[in-house]
Amino acid sequence: MVPLSYYLVLSGFLFACGVAGFLIKRNIITIFMSIELMLNGVNLSFVAFAAHWHVLAGQVFVFFVMVVAAAEAAVGLAIIISVYRTRETLNVDRVNLLKL
Amino acid sequence: MTSLILPAGLQTIPQGVDYIRILPELILSAFGIVVMVLDPLVDEKKSQKLLGYIGFAGTVAGLLSTWYMAQSPGLAFSNMVKVDAYSVFFHFLIIGIAAVVILSSFEYMEVQRIRAGEYYALILFGAVGMALMSSAVELVLIFIALEISSISTYILTGFRRNEAASSESSLKYFLLGSFATAFFLYGVALMFGATGSTNIDLISQKLQAGPVVLLVYVAMALMFVGLGFKVAAAPFHIWTPDVYEGAPAPIVGFMSTAPKAAAFAVLLRVVFTINAPGRFWILWVAAALSMTLGNVGALVQNNIKRLLAYSSIAHAGYLLMAFAVTGSENSVSGISAAMFYTAAYAAMNVGAFAVIGHFGNAGERYVSLEDYEGLGRTSPLLAATLTIFLLSLIGIPMTGGFFAKFYVFSTAVKAHLIWLTLIGVVNSAVGAYYYLRIIVVMYMRESRQKIAVSSIPFGLGTALAVSFVATLYLGILPGRVLQYAQQSAQELLPQAPGASAKIVQTPLPAAISRP
């Protein structure tokens, strides 16, 4: 049997990849995909912990997270389209009307 | 895989009383759905007002059902939802904010030429999520409620669809918001891994019983990242000014108060019920940073929405001071001070943004500080109302802001957080400067341009009156609200054997019991 730590390291790695992608990438769609990667990293650790504790709940949470991610994707893509209509670009560096 | 079992004591069939315990959420959702279904059926000209009134009726029904819900406290839906004085307080606060914001939006929607339907529905759905956050005692349910509220506010932020600034602020809020909730979720997963449960009460018992593993600290830190983002606490505050500048003004009034109140409600539950280990320095640093960065940032702002955005960061800092206290007696006053602060802050900030939305006119043209020159003469009533809200934000006596700050500072002093209190007091003085600057500009300067301020319509007038009265009420007679907050604070703390009786018998600290 594969030990728990393997799964946790993999899920941490996926999460870190998502964080790195979010910070490095400049295309809005890619940034959005990085967030999905982070959520999937979390899902993996939920499933791993569910098996570890022998609690079914952990697996059910994954479904909830997937549904929430889908809802977020629907809204997020709509927002991205509306930004593209007004700015004609998908590069975050050029979406800079509001200055920090 | 046969060894996977359901948690003990899980009742699978919900009882009737379970539905009463989420009645406000059910009613708000029902009204939201009615608004969305009616939207395409009603003539566009007539729909603006009608849908607004339905939305407002929904919030009133929500408030009434909250009162009904308060009669049957307890757990519902397999220990996922808990109705206690604490959640009732936040239900009233959040649904009340939604009601006032809907009232102040009637005129705004007409002036900005925004199609109304989804707008009111989304405010109601957002309020559902926030209300659920305050009564959820299960981390995954908290996550779902957080997302319900966030997704609604992402859309509402971008509601001035034709304005590039609005959709840009919506995009920023969305990307950074989902980034932060992913951190929160990772924290939930690790907490589940460390304790084998996501129920706050069970986690609390587990942590009290056994040694605390490193994983718990990591989980707490990650959850704080997610919640810190939602309450705009430094160092997760970067999004605030940009988002507030681009979003419609009444919505800024909404999202700077209601989701914050809900996130603070979750934070209070997580911090005090779980009795989160190793929280002190995180909260200390976040409070000090938020106060300082918020106030310093606000000093150089010229756009009034950005200025109030930085001020909201600073206020999140003052609020977090109340979280850094330890010990059960201090915790009661810390929790109640934080609850009082959210209520007072909601009253003044919703009011201030209602004024700004009205004055901004079509396309929110007049939002810079120069535009406010001479407002004291051209529109004395509007200027006077805004002045009261700004004085309350400073913390002048007779306003809600004064007692809010007073309780937080006195709690911090009693808990021996001298340095943090000192930073807070210095920051309050710095903050007074930029609030007073607005007042000075309104009254002491001649207007250099002609800005026609339309008369205050009925809906907005009511909204302003409600927030005005609430601000003064909390400033003159804070006793009842504070007493209620203290009562609910005692319910919130973990019931250690023998400790609960001691907490109840503790007399009210002298500073707090003064009316």
Coordinates of C-alpha atoms in Angstrom, one line a residue:
Chain A
M1 CA 0.0 0.0 0.0
V2 CA 1.2 3.5 -0.8
P3 CA 1.9 5.4 2.4
L4 CA 0.0 8.6 3.2
S5 CA 2.9 10.9 2.9
Y6 CA 3.4 10.2 -0.8
Y7 CA -0.1 11.5 -1.5
L8 CA 0.4 14.5 0.7
V9 CA 3.7 15.4 -1.0
L10 CA 2.1 15.1 -4.4
S11 CA -0.9 17.2 -3.3
G12 CA 1.4 19.8 -1.8
F13 CA 3.4 19.8 -5.1
L14 CA 0.3 20.3 -7.2
F15 CA -0.8 23.2 -4.9
A16 CA 2.6 24.8 -5.1
C17 CA 2.6 24.5 -8.9
G18 CA -0.8 26.3 -8.9
V19 CA 0.6 29.1 -6.7
A20 CA 3.7 29.4 -8.9
G21 CA 1.6 29.5 -12.0
F22 CA -0.7 32.1 -10.5
L23 CA 2.2 34.3 -9.7
I24 CA 4.3 33.8 -12.8
K25 CA 1.9 33.5 -15.7
R26 CA 0.6 36.6 -17.5
N27 CA -2.3 35.2 -19.4
I28 CA -5.6 35.4 -17.5
I29 CA -6.9 32.0 -18.7
T30 CA -3.6 30.4 -17.6
I31 CA -3.8 32.1 -14.2
F32 CA -7.4 30.8 -13.9
M33 CA -6.2 27.3 -14.7
S34 CA -3.5 27.6 -12.0
I35 CA -6.3 28.2 -9.4
E36 CA -8.0 25.0 -10.6
L37 CA -4.8 23.2 -10.2
M38 CA -4.6 24.4 -6.6
L39 CA -8.1 23.2 -5.9
N40 CA -7.2 19.8 -7.3
G41 CA -4.2 19.6 -5.1
V42 CA -6.5 20.1 -2.1
N43 CA -8.9 17.5 -3.4
L44 CA -6.1 14.9 -3.5
S45 CA -5.2 15.6 0.1
F46 CA -8.9 15.3 1.1
V47 CA -9.1 11.9 -0.5
A48 CA -5.8 10.8 1.0
F49 CA -6.9 11.9 4.5
A50 CA -10.3 10.2 4.1
A51 CA -8.6 6.9 3.4
H52 CA -6.2 7.5 6.3
W53 CA -9.0 8.2 8.9
H54 CA -11.5 5.8 7.4
V55 CA -14.1 8.5 7.2
L56 CA -16.3 8.7 4.1
A57 CA -16.9 12.5 4.6
G58 CA -13.5 13.4 3.1
Q59 CA -14.5 11.9 -0.2
V60 CA -17.8 13.6 -0.2
F61 CA -16.1 17.0 0.3
V62 CA -14.3 16.5 -3.0
F63 CA -17.6 16.5 -4.8
F64 CA -18.6 19.7 -3.1
V65 CA -15.3 21.3 -4.1
M66 CA -15.7 20.2 -7.7
V67 CA -19.2 21.7 -7.8
V68 CA -17.9 25.0 -6.3
A69 CA -15.0 25.0 -8.8
A70 CA -17.4 24.6 -11.7
A71 CA -19.6 27.4 -10.4
E72 CA -16.5 29.6 -10.0
A73 CA -15.4 28.7 -13.6
A74 CA -18.8 29.8 -15.0
V75 CA -18.6 33.1 -13.3
G76 CA -14.9 33.6 -13.9
L77 CA -15.0 32.9 -17.6
A78 CA -18.0 35.4 -17.9
I79 CA -15.9 38.0 -16.1
I80 CA -12.9 37.3 -18.4
I81 CA -15.1 37.7 -21.5
S82 CA -16.4 41.1 -20.2
V83 CA -12.9 42.2 -19.6
Y84 CA -11.9 41.1 -23.1
R85 CA -14.8 43.1 -24.6
T86 CA -13.7 46.4 -22.9
R87 CA -9.9 45.9 -23.1
E88 CA -9.3 43.6 -26.1
T89 CA -6.5 41.8 -24.3
L90 CA -6.0 38.8 -22.0
N91 CA -2.6 39.9 -20.6
V92 CA -2.9 40.9 -17.0
D93 CA -0.1 43.5 -17.3
R94 CA -2.2 45.5 -19.7
V95 CA -5.3 45.4 -17.5
N96 CA -4.0 48.3 -15.5
L97 CA -6.6 51.0 -15.5
L98 CA -6.8 51.0 -11.7
K99 CA -3.4 51.8 -10.2
L100 CA -2.3 50.5 -6.9
Chain B
M1 CA -12.7 -0.1 1.8
T2 CA -15.4 -1.8 3.9
S3 CA -14.0 0.0 6.9
L4 CA -15.3 3.4 5.8
I5 CA -18.0 4.4 8.2
L6 CA -20.3 7.3 8.8
P7 CA -19.5 9.5 11.9
A8 CA -21.3 8.4 15.0
G9 CA -24.6 10.0 15.9
L10 CA -25.3 11.0 12.3
Q11 CA -29.0 11.5 11.8
T12 CA -29.7 11.1 8.1
I13 CA -33.3 12.4 7.9
P14 CA -33.6 16.2 8.6
Q15 CA -36.4 17.1 11.1
G16 CA -38.9 19.9 10.7
V17 CA -37.0 22.1 13.2
D18 CA -33.9 21.8 11.1
Y19 CA -35.5 23.8 8.4
I20 CA -36.6 26.5 10.9
R21 CA -32.9 26.8 11.8
I22 CA -32.1 27.8 8.2
L23 CA -35.4 29.6 7.6
P24 CA -33.8 33.1 6.8
E25 CA -31.5 31.5 4.2
L26 CA -34.5 29.6 2.7
I27 CA -36.6 32.7 2.5
L28 CA -33.9 34.9 1.1
S29 CA -33.1 32.3 -1.6
A30 CA -36.8 32.0 -2.5
F31 CA -37.1 35.8 -2.9
G32 CA -33.9 35.8 -5.0
I33 CA -35.3 33.1 -7.3
V34 CA -38.6 35.0 -7.6
V35 CA -36.7 38.2 -8.6
M36 CA -34.7 36.3 -11.2
V37 CA -37.8 34.5 -12.7
L38 CA -39.8 37.8 -12.8
D39 CA -37.0 39.7 -14.5
P40 CA -37.6 38.6 -18.1
L41 CA -41.4 38.5 -17.6
V42 CA -41.9 42.1 -16.5
D43 CA -41.7 45.1 -18.8
E44 CA -38.2 46.6 -18.5
K45 CA -39.3 50.1 -17.5
K46 CA -41.5 48.9 -14.8
S47 CA -39.2 46.1 -13.6
Q48 CA -36.6 48.4 -12.0
K49 CA -38.8 49.5 -9.1
L50 CA -40.9 46.4 -8.8
L51 CA -37.9 44.0 -8.5
G52 CA -36.3 46.3 -6.0
Y53 CA -39.3 46.3 -3.8
I54 CA -39.5 42.5 -4.0
G55 CA -35.9 42.3 -3.0
F56 CA -36.5 44.6 -0.1
A57 CA -39.6 42.6 0.9
G58 CA -37.3 39.5 0.9
T59 CA -34.9 41.1 3.3
V60 CA -37.7 42.2 5.6
A61 CA -39.1 38.6 5.5
G62 CA -35.6 37.5 6.2
L63 CA -35.3 39.7 9.3
L64 CA -38.7 38.4 10.6
S65 CA -37.7 34.8 10.0
T66 CA -34.5 35.4 11.8
W67 CA -36.5 36.5 14.8
Y68 CA -38.6 33.3 14.4
M69 CA -35.4 31.2 14.1
A70 CA -34.0 32.7 17.3
Q71 CA -36.9 31.0 19.2
S72 CA -35.5 27.5 18.5
P73 CA -31.8 27.5 19.1
G74 CA -29.7 24.4 18.6
L75 CA -27.9 22.3 16.1
A76 CA -29.4 21.3 12.7
F77 CA -28.6 19.1 9.7
S78 CA -26.2 16.6 11.4
N79 CA -24.5 19.2 13.5
M80 CA -23.6 21.4 10.5
V81 CA -25.6 24.5 11.4
K82 CA -25.8 26.0 14.9
V83 CA -28.4 28.6 15.9
D84 CA -27.2 30.5 18.9
A85 CA -27.3 34.1 20.0
Y86 CA -24.1 34.6 18.1
S87 CA -25.4 33.5 14.7
V88 CA -28.7 35.4 15.3
F89 CA -26.7 38.6 15.9
F90 CA -24.9 38.2 12.6
H91 CA -28.1 37.2 10.7
F92 CA -29.7 40.4 11.8
L93 CA -26.6 42.5 10.9
I94 CA -26.1 40.9 7.5
I95 CA -29.7 40.9 6.4
G96 CA -30.1 44.4 7.7
I97 CA -27.2 45.6 5.6
A98 CA -28.7 43.9 2.6
A99 CA -32.0 45.7 3.2
V100 CA -30.4 49.1 3.5
V101 CA -28.2 48.5 0.4
I102 CA -31.2 47.5 -1.7
L103 CA -33.0 50.7 -0.6
S104 CA -30.1 52.9 -1.5
S105 CA -29.8 51.2 -4.9
F106 CA -33.2 52.1 -6.3
E107 CA -32.1 55.5 -7.6
Y108 CA -28.6 54.4 -8.4
M109 CA -29.8 51.8 -10.8
E110 CA -31.9 54.3 -12.7
V111 CA -29.1 56.9 -12.9
Q112 CA -26.5 54.5 -14.0
R113 CA -28.9 52.7 -16.4
I114 CA -28.2 49.3 -15.1
R115 CA -30.7 46.4 -15.7
A116 CA -32.0 45.6 -12.3
G117 CA -33.1 41.9 -12.2
E118 CA -30.0 40.0 -11.3
Y119 CA -28.6 42.8 -9.2
Y120 CA -31.2 42.5 -6.4
A121 CA -31.2 38.7 -6.7
L122 CA -27.4 38.6 -6.3
I123 CA -27.6 40.8 -3.2
L124 CA -30.1 38.3 -1.7
F125 CA -28.0 35.3 -2.7
G126 CA -24.9 36.9 -1.3
A127 CA -26.7 37.6 1.9
V128 CA -27.7 33.8 2.0
G129 CA -24.0 32.8 1.8
M130 CA -22.9 35.3 4.5
A131 CA -25.7 34.4 6.9
L132 CA -24.9 30.8 6.5
M133 CA -21.2 31.5 7.2
S134 CA -22.2 32.9 10.6
S135 CA -24.2 29.9 11.6
A136 CA -22.1 27.1 10.1
V137 CA -20.0 25.0 12.5
E138 CA -18.6 22.7 9.9
L139 CA -15.5 23.9 8.0
V140 CA -16.6 22.5 4.6
L141 CA -20.1 24.1 4.9
I142 CA -18.2 27.3 5.8
F143 CA -16.2 27.0 2.6
I144 CA -19.4 26.5 0.6
A145 CA -21.1 29.5 2.2
L146 CA -18.0 31.5 1.7
E147 CA -18.1 30.7 -2.0
I148 CA -21.8 31.5 -2.3
S149 CA -21.1 34.9 -0.9
S150 CA -17.9 35.4 -2.9
I151 CA -19.3 34.4 -6.3
S152 CA -22.3 36.8 -5.8
T153 CA -20.0 39.7 -4.9
Y154 CA -17.6 38.9 -7.8
I155 CA -20.5 39.5 -10.2
L156 CA -21.9 42.5 -8.4
T157 CA -18.5 44.2 -8.5
G158 CA -18.5 44.1 -12.3
F159 CA -22.1 45.2 -12.6
R160 CA -21.3 48.5 -14.5
R161 CA -20.5 46.2 -17.4
N162 CA -19.7 48.8 -20.0
E163 CA -17.1 50.6 -17.8
A164 CA -13.7 49.1 -18.2
A165 CA -12.8 50.0 -14.6
S166 CA -15.7 48.0 -13.3
S167 CA -15.0 44.8 -15.2
E168 CA -11.3 45.2 -14.4
S169 CA -12.0 45.4 -10.6
S170 CA -14.3 42.4 -10.9
L171 CA -11.5 40.4 -12.6
K172 CA -9.0 41.4 -9.9
Y173 CA -11.4 40.5 -7.1
F174 CA -12.3 37.2 -8.8
L175 CA -8.7 36.1 -9.4
L176 CA -7.3 37.1 -6.0
G177 CA -10.5 35.9 -4.2
S178 CA -10.4 32.4 -5.6
F179 CA -6.6 32.3 -5.0
A180 CA -7.3 33.1 -1.3
T181 CA -10.2 30.6 -1.0
A182 CA -8.0 27.9 -2.3
F183 CA -5.7 28.6 0.6
F184 CA -8.6 28.5 3.0
L185 CA -9.7 25.1 1.5
Y186 CA -6.2 23.7 1.8
G187 CA -6.2 24.8 5.5
V188 CA -9.5 22.9 5.9
A189 CA -8.1 19.8 4.3
L190 CA -5.0 19.8 6.6
M191 CA -7.2 20.4 9.6
F192 CA -9.3 17.4 8.6
G193 CA -6.1 15.5 8.2
A194 CA -4.8 16.5 11.6
T195 CA -7.9 15.8 13.6
G196 CA -10.1 13.5 11.4
S197 CA -13.0 15.9 11.5
T198 CA -14.2 19.1 10.0
N199 CA -16.7 19.9 12.8
I200 CA -15.5 22.9 14.8
D201 CA -16.7 21.5 18.1
L202 CA -15.1 18.1 17.5
I203 CA -11.8 19.7 16.4
S204 CA -11.9 21.8 19.5
Q205 CA -12.3 18.7 21.7
K206 CA -9.5 16.9 19.8
L207 CA -7.1 19.7 20.2
Q208 CA -7.8 20.1 23.9
A209 CA -7.4 16.4 24.6
G210 CA -4.2 15.6 22.8
P211 CA -0.9 17.1 21.8
V212 CA -1.1 19.6 19.0
V213 CA 0.8 18.5 15.9
L214 CA 2.6 20.8 13.5
L215 CA 0.0 20.2 10.8
V216 CA -2.6 22.1 12.9
Y217 CA -0.4 25.2 12.9
V218 CA 0.0 25.0 9.2
A219 CA -3.7 24.6 8.7
M220 CA -4.5 27.5 10.9
A221 CA -2.1 29.7 9.0
L222 CA -3.6 28.7 5.7
M223 CA -7.1 29.3 6.9
F224 CA -6.1 32.7 8.1
V225 CA -4.8 33.6 4.7
G226 CA -8.2 32.9 3.2
L227 CA -10.2 34.7 5.8
G228 CA -7.6 37.6 6.1
F229 CA -8.2 38.2 2.4
K230 CA -11.9 38.4 2.9
V231 CA -11.7 40.9 5.7
A232 CA -9.0 42.9 3.8
A233 CA -6.4 42.5 6.5
A234 CA -2.8 43.3 5.7
P235 CA -0.8 41.7 4.1
F236 CA -3.7 40.4 2.1
H237 CA -5.2 43.8 1.4
I238 CA -3.7 44.7 -2.0
W239 CA -7.0 44.1 -3.9
T240 CA -9.1 46.4 -1.7
P241 CA -8.6 49.9 -3.2
D242 CA -8.7 48.7 -6.8
V243 CA -11.9 46.7 -6.3
Y244 CA -13.7 49.4 -4.3
E245 CA -12.8 52.0 -6.9
G246 CA -14.3 50.1 -9.8
A247 CA -17.3 48.6 -8.1
P248 CA -20.7 50.3 -8.0
A249 CA -20.9 52.5 -4.9
P250 CA -23.8 50.8 -3.1
I251 CA -22.1 47.5 -3.7
V252 CA -19.0 48.8 -2.1
G253 CA -21.1 49.7 0.9
F254 CA -22.4 46.1 0.9
M255 CA -19.1 44.3 0.3
S256 CA -17.1 46.4 2.7
T257 CA -19.5 45.5 5.5
A258 CA -21.5 42.3 5.1
P259 CA -18.9 39.8 3.8
K260 CA -16.5 41.3 6.2
A261 CA -18.9 40.7 9.1
A262 CA -19.4 37.2 7.9
A263 CA -15.7 36.5 7.6
F264 CA -15.1 38.0 11.0
A265 CA -17.9 35.7 12.4
V266 CA -16.1 32.7 11.0
L267 CA -12.7 33.9 12.2
L268 CA -14.2 34.4 15.7
R269 CA -15.6 30.9 15.7
V270 CA -12.3 29.4 14.4
V271 CA -10.1 31.4 16.7
F272 CA -12.1 31.2 19.9
T273 CA -14.1 28.0 19.7
I274 CA -11.2 25.9 18.4
N275 CA -9.0 28.0 20.7
A276 CA -6.5 28.1 17.8
P277 CA -3.0 27.4 19.0
G278 CA -0.2 29.8 17.9
R279 CA -2.6 32.5 16.8
F280 CA -1.3 35.3 18.9
W281 CA 1.6 36.6 16.8
I282 CA -0.2 36.1 13.5
L283 CA -3.1 38.2 14.7
W284 CA -0.8 40.7 16.4
V285 CA 1.2 41.3 13.3
A286 CA -1.8 41.4 11.0
A287 CA -3.6 43.9 13.2
A288 CA -0.6 46.2 13.5
L289 CA 0.2 46.0 9.8
S290 CA -3.4 46.5 8.7
M291 CA -3.9 49.6 10.9
T292 CA -0.6 51.2 9.7
L293 CA -0.7 50.4 6.0
G294 CA -4.4 51.3 5.8
N295 CA -4.0 54.7 7.5
V296 CA -0.8 55.6 5.7
G297 CA -2.2 54.6 2.4
A298 CA -5.3 56.6 2.9
L299 CA -3.3 59.8 3.5
V300 CA -2.3 60.2 -0.1
Q301 CA -5.6 59.3 -1.8
N302 CA -7.6 61.7 -3.8
N303 CA -10.4 59.4 -4.9
I304 CA -12.9 59.2 -2.1
K305 CA -13.7 55.5 -2.8
R306 CA -10.1 54.6 -2.7
L307 CA -9.7 56.6 0.5
L308 CA -12.5 54.7 2.2
A309 CA -11.0 51.5 0.9
Y310 CA -7.8 52.2 2.7
S311 CA -9.8 53.2 5.8
S312 CA -11.6 49.9 5.7
I313 CA -8.2 48.1 5.8
A314 CA -7.4 50.2 8.9
H315 CA -10.7 49.3 10.5
A316 CA -10.0 45.6 9.9
G317 CA -6.8 46.2 11.8
Y318 CA -8.6 47.7 14.8
L319 CA -11.0 44.8 14.8
L320 CA -8.2 42.2 14.7
M321 CA -6.8 43.8 17.9
A322 CA -9.8 42.3 19.7
F323 CA -8.8 38.8 18.4
A324 CA -5.4 38.8 19.8
V325 CA -6.5 38.5 23.4
T326 CA -6.1 35.3 25.4
G327 CA -7.8 33.8 28.5
S328 CA -11.5 33.1 28.9
E329 CA -12.5 36.3 30.6
N330 CA -10.7 38.5 28.1
S331 CA -12.0 36.4 25.3
V332 CA -15.6 37.3 26.2
S333 CA -14.9 41.0 26.1
G334 CA -12.8 40.5 23.0
I335 CA -15.5 38.7 21.1
S336 CA -18.2 41.1 22.2
A337 CA -16.0 44.1 21.3
A338 CA -15.4 42.7 17.8
M339 CA -19.1 42.0 17.3
F340 CA -20.0 45.5 18.4
Y341 CA -17.3 46.9 16.1
T342 CA -18.7 45.1 13.0
A343 CA -22.2 46.4 13.7
A344 CA -21.0 50.0 14.2
Y345 CA -18.7 49.9 11.2
A346 CA -21.5 48.5 9.1
A347 CA -23.9 51.3 10.1
M348 CA -21.4 54.1 9.2
N349 CA -19.9 52.6 6.1
V350 CA -23.1 51.7 4.4
G351 CA -24.3 55.2 5.0
A352 CA -21.2 56.8 3.7
F353 CA -21.2 54.8 0.5
A354 CA -24.9 55.6 0.0
V355 CA -24.0 59.3 0.0
I356 CA -21.1 58.7 -2.3
G357 CA -23.2 56.7 -4.7
H358 CA -25.9 59.5 -4.8
F359 CA -23.4 62.3 -5.3
G360 CA -21.3 60.5 -7.9
N361 CA -24.1 60.8 -10.5
A362 CA -24.2 59.0 -13.8
G363 CA -21.1 56.9 -14.5
E364 CA -19.9 57.8 -11.0
R365 CA -18.3 61.0 -12.4
Y366 CA -17.8 62.9 -9.1
V367 CA -15.7 60.8 -6.8
S368 CA -12.5 62.9 -6.4
L369 CA -12.0 65.0 -3.4
E370 CA -12.2 68.3 -5.4
D371 CA -15.7 67.4 -6.4
Y372 CA -16.8 67.6 -2.8
E373 CA -15.7 71.2 -2.5
G374 CA -18.6 73.4 -1.3
L375 CA -21.0 70.5 -0.8
G376 CA -21.8 72.0 2.6
R377 CA -23.4 74.9 0.9
T378 CA -24.9 73.3 -2.2
S379 CA -26.4 70.4 -0.4
P380 CA -26.3 70.9 3.3
L381 CA -28.4 67.8 4.3
L382 CA -26.2 65.4 2.3
A383 CA -23.0 67.0 3.6
A384 CA -24.3 66.9 7.2
T385 CA -25.1 63.2 6.9
L386 CA -21.8 62.3 5.4
T387 CA -20.1 64.4 8.2
I388 CA -21.7 62.3 10.9
F389 CA -20.6 59.1 9.2
L390 CA -17.1 60.4 8.9
L391 CA -17.0 61.5 12.5
S392 CA -18.1 58.1 13.5
L393 CA -15.3 56.6 11.4
I394 CA -12.9 58.8 13.3
G395 CA -14.4 57.7 16.6
I396 CA -15.8 60.9 17.9
P397 CA -18.0 60.4 21.1
M398 CA -21.8 60.2 20.6
T399 CA -21.3 58.1 17.5
G400 CA -21.1 54.3 17.1
G401 CA -17.5 54.5 16.1
F402 CA -16.4 55.9 19.4
F403 CA -17.7 53.0 21.5
A404 CA -16.5 50.5 19.0
K405 CA -13.0 51.7 19.3
F406 CA -13.3 52.3 23.0
Y407 CA -14.3 48.7 23.7
V408 CA -11.6 47.3 21.4
F409 CA -8.9 49.4 23.0
S410 CA -10.0 48.8 26.6
T411 CA -10.1 45.0 25.9
A412 CA -6.6 45.2 24.5
V413 CA -5.3 47.1 27.5
K414 CA -6.9 44.7 29.9
A415 CA -5.3 41.8 28.0
H416 CA -1.9 43.7 28.4
L417 CA -1.5 44.3 24.7
I418 CA 0.1 47.7 25.5
W419 CA 2.2 48.0 22.4
L420 CA -0.7 47.0 20.1
T421 CA -3.0 49.5 21.8
L422 CA -0.4 52.2 21.4
I423 CA -0.1 51.5 17.7
G424 CA -3.9 51.6 17.5
V425 CA -4.2 55.0 19.2
V426 CA -1.4 56.6 17.1
N427 CA -3.2 55.2 14.0
S428 CA -6.5 56.6 15.1
A429 CA -4.9 60.0 15.3
V430 CA -3.4 59.6 11.8
G431 CA -6.8 58.4 10.6
A432 CA -8.5 61.5 11.9
Y433 CA -6.5 63.6 9.5
Y434 CA -7.8 62.2 6.3
Y435 CA -11.4 62.0 7.5
L436 CA -11.3 65.6 8.6
R437 CA -9.8 66.6 5.3
I438 CA -13.0 65.5 3.6
I439 CA -15.1 67.5 6.1
V440 CA -12.9 70.6 5.6
V441 CA -13.2 70.3 1.9
M442 CA -17.0 70.1 2.1
Y443 CA -17.4 73.1 4.4
M444 CA -14.4 75.4 4.1
R445 CA -13.8 75.5 0.4
E446 CA -15.8 77.2 -2.4
S447 CA -16.9 74.9 -5.2
R448 CA -15.0 75.6 -8.4
Q449 CA -17.4 73.7 -10.7
K450 CA -21.1 73.5 -10.9
I451 CA -22.3 70.1 -9.8
A452 CA -26.1 69.7 -9.8
V453 CA -27.0 67.5 -6.8
S454 CA -30.4 66.0 -7.3
S455 CA -32.7 65.9 -4.4
I456 CA -32.7 62.8 -2.2
P457 CA -35.3 60.3 -3.3
F458 CA -37.4 58.3 -0.9
G459 CA -35.6 55.0 -1.0
L460 CA -32.2 56.5 -0.5
G461 CA -33.6 58.9 2.2
T462 CA -34.9 55.9 4.1
A463 CA -31.5 54.1 3.8
L464 CA -29.6 57.1 5.0
A465 CA -32.0 57.6 7.9
V466 CA -31.6 54.0 9.0
S467 CA -27.9 54.1 9.0
F468 CA -27.9 57.5 10.6
V469 CA -30.1 56.4 13.4
A470 CA -28.1 53.2 13.8
T471 CA -24.8 55.1 14.1
L472 CA -26.2 57.5 16.7
Y473 CA -28.0 54.7 18.6
L474 CA -24.8 52.7 18.9
G475 CA -23.1 55.9 20.0
I476 CA -25.6 57.0 22.6
L477 CA -27.2 53.8 23.9
P478 CA -24.6 51.0 23.2
G479 CA -25.6 49.0 26.3
R480 CA -28.3 46.7 24.8
V481 CA -26.3 45.7 21.8
L482 CA -23.2 45.1 23.8
Q483 CA -25.0 43.1 26.4
Y484 CA -26.4 40.9 23.7
A485 CA -22.9 40.5 22.2
Q486 CA -21.5 39.5 25.6
Q487 CA -24.2 36.9 26.0
S488 CA -23.5 35.4 22.7
A489 CA -19.8 35.5 23.3
Q490 CA -20.2 33.3 26.3
E491 CA -22.0 30.7 24.2
L492 CA -19.2 30.8 21.7
L493 CA -16.4 29.8 24.0
P494 CA -15.6 26.1 24.3
Q495 CA -17.4 24.6 27.3
A496 CA -14.5 23.2 29.3
P497 CA -15.8 21.3 32.4
G498 CA -16.3 23.7 35.3
A499 CA -15.1 26.7 33.3
S500 CA -18.5 27.6 31.9
A501 CA -19.9 28.3 35.3
K502 CA -17.0 30.5 36.1
I503 CA -17.4 32.6 33.0
V504 CA -21.1 33.2 33.7
Q505 CA -20.5 34.5 37.2
T506 CA -17.8 36.9 36.2
P507 CA -19.2 40.4 36.7
L508 CA -19.1 42.7 33.7
P509 CA -15.7 44.6 33.6
A510 CA -16.2 48.2 34.8
A511 CA -15.4 49.9 31.5
I512 CA -17.7 47.7 29.5
S513 CA -20.8 47.9 31.8
R514 CA -20.8 51.7 31.6
P515 CA -23.6 52.7 29.2

